Amino acid sequence: MQRDGATQSLWQSNVPDHADSGSMPDRPVDVLIVGGGITGLGTALRLQQMGKSCIVAESHSLCYGTTGGTTAHLNTFFDTTYDIVESDFSEDAARLLHTAARSALDLVKRNIAELGIDCGHSERDGYVYAQTADQEHQLDKMFQASVNAGAEVEYTDQIPVPFPFRKAIVYRRQAQFHPTRYVMALAKAFVAAGGRILQGCRVEQFDKVGELLSVHTSRGDIQAHWLIWATHIPPGINLLHFRNAPYRSYALALTLDNDQYPEGLAYDLYDPYHYFRTQEVDGRRYLIAGGEDHKTAHVTNTDQCFFALEAYVRNHFAVGEVAFRWSSQYYEPADGLPYIGHLPGNPEKVLVATGYSGNGMTYSHIAAMTLTDLIVKGDSGYASLFAPGRVKPVAGFMDFVKENADVVAQFVGKRIKTEKLRELADLAPGEGRLVKFEGHNIALYKNDAGKLFALNPVCTHAKCVVDWNRAEQSWDCPCHGARYSVTGDVLTGPARANLEQIDLEDL
Ligand code: FES
């Protein structure tokens, strides 16, 4: 299965790509869903089951983006903890958030039961543990607010991972599964219900023509009544690009020599935090460990993040083999809650779901419920909590915006002598680097055969400068998370256009 980087996730192995690239429709559809990940397919299936005609358009292949790179924890608690939601929003908001989370996990379970999906789903307890006095205080606040929100949570004196701890709590009825097997089964059910999937179909622009949206794609125009951006972050430039910051997280799937695989899900309270769980795939068990998160394109030597994570795990577990390692991108919303609903500045029937923080498996299903209700019933009980147009000036918001405002740079000149660049950049094969050439930045990459590739590093989305991601062999934009291949092709939006290639003249 293909994915948006050079590393391979546990979820890509032994899962074939969706084979059919689909045919274009010859009549208008009710809903065009852009993005073939868990949000897109989860929403599309629900809408199709409710009688709406739907198309899913995916620019690459199903699960190409973050769905193929998740660690697939299904939680009723979030990176934005209930005590923060209580203080920044309200107690009612925290209760509603918990209700949404519980319903999302129930929806996953129902889909699996009704469709007979074999995806290793199981309910597990989720443990959060404190290792310092400060974390203990933080944990107590989390616990009380979780109780207030309605979570099934209690203090415990045991955790399923071999770490010393001072205090721990356990959330009951959390869950885990194999995400790509789940999504591929949703896709199959969606097609069986009359839905249509278009792979290799990049959605570019749309016009409002009467009651319809005329949507321009790389494979031709599609007429739709509704448009949903389930693309992780919507393309174009809109309010949400200033309210989400892209981050990357790192994951390992390891075998253990002593068979002491954790039975539950476990999370520490460091920032960034570490997370652990076990998944059996095709008869083999893996410890999945994650962490070392950082803002996208703020670390170039991303191999180092894997090394740090592996060292941390090896200190505590009897690690046999590191079977898989992969990294993935997520969007951190400015006020801690995702944006699900009408996309500000767009026609009424254009919807979006983004800003899931590190909780995409749960939020994708909250999005599926919310967006479906908005389309089918005209409203959703969750609409105001997640409204993308909300104005929520919380503490730290200005810092967030500042952090997100990376530098704009210019580039002039498209033909450069290769030899001059060789002098500038003594790159190892497989390495990329930003180099200065006559006052301009150039994104330079050398492949394993020694051939140089030069790109204008100015991101085509809003002109920030991309940086090299060594582990994933990609050029990543720090501002809104667009990512490009070594030849400048768009891997993930919000950019629509490739990076400009610079011709290199051999002497
Ligand atoms: Fe927005 Fe690069 S993703 S400027």
Short mmCIF file of C-alpha atoms in Angstrom, two decimals, residues 18 20-27 29 31-33 41 44 48 53-58 187 190-199 219 222:
data_model
loop_
_atom_site.label_atom_id
_atom_site.label_comp_id
_atom_site.label_asym_id
_atom_site.label_seq_id
_atom_site.Cartn_x
_atom_site.Cartn_y
_atom_site.Cartn_z
CA HIS A 18 -7.86 -0.29 -3.61
CA ASP A 20 -10.19 0.37 -9.08
CA SER A 21 -9.49 4.00 -10.01
CA GLY A 22 -13.23 4.47 -10.76
CA SER A 23 -15.08 6.16 -13.60
CA MET A 24 -16.31 9.75 -13.73
CA PRO A 25 -20.03 10.30 -13.08
CA ASP A 26 -22.31 11.44 -15.90
CA ARG A 27 -24.79 13.25 -13.65
CA VAL A 29 -24.22 13.74 -7.19
CA VAL A 31 -22.06 14.87 -2.08
CA LEU A 32 -18.48 14.95 -3.31
CA ILE A 33 -16.08 13.98 -0.54
CA LEU A 41 -14.70 6.93 3.78
CA ALA A 44 -19.17 8.74 2.66
CA GLN A 48 -24.60 6.67 1.18
CA SER A 53 -25.41 9.64 -3.75
CA CYS A 54 -21.72 10.16 -3.01
CA ILE A 55 -18.33 10.22 -4.69
CA VAL A 56 -15.00 10.00 -2.88
CA ALA A 57 -12.19 11.68 -4.85
CA GLU A 58 -8.65 10.89 -3.72
CA ALA A 187 -14.62 1.45 0.97
CA PHE A 190 -19.49 2.12 0.25
CA VAL A 191 -19.11 0.86 -3.33
CA ALA A 192 -21.53 -2.01 -2.65
CA ALA A 193 -24.06 0.59 -1.45
CA GLY A 194 -23.76 2.44 -4.78
CA GLY A 195 -20.98 4.90 -3.94
CA ARG A 196 -18.16 5.73 -6.34
CA ILE A 197 -14.45 6.04 -5.55
CA LEU A 198 -12.10 7.98 -7.83
CA GLN A 199 -8.41 7.43 -7.20
CA ARG A 219 -9.96 13.98 -14.33
CA ILE A 222 -18.02 16.87 -11.30
#
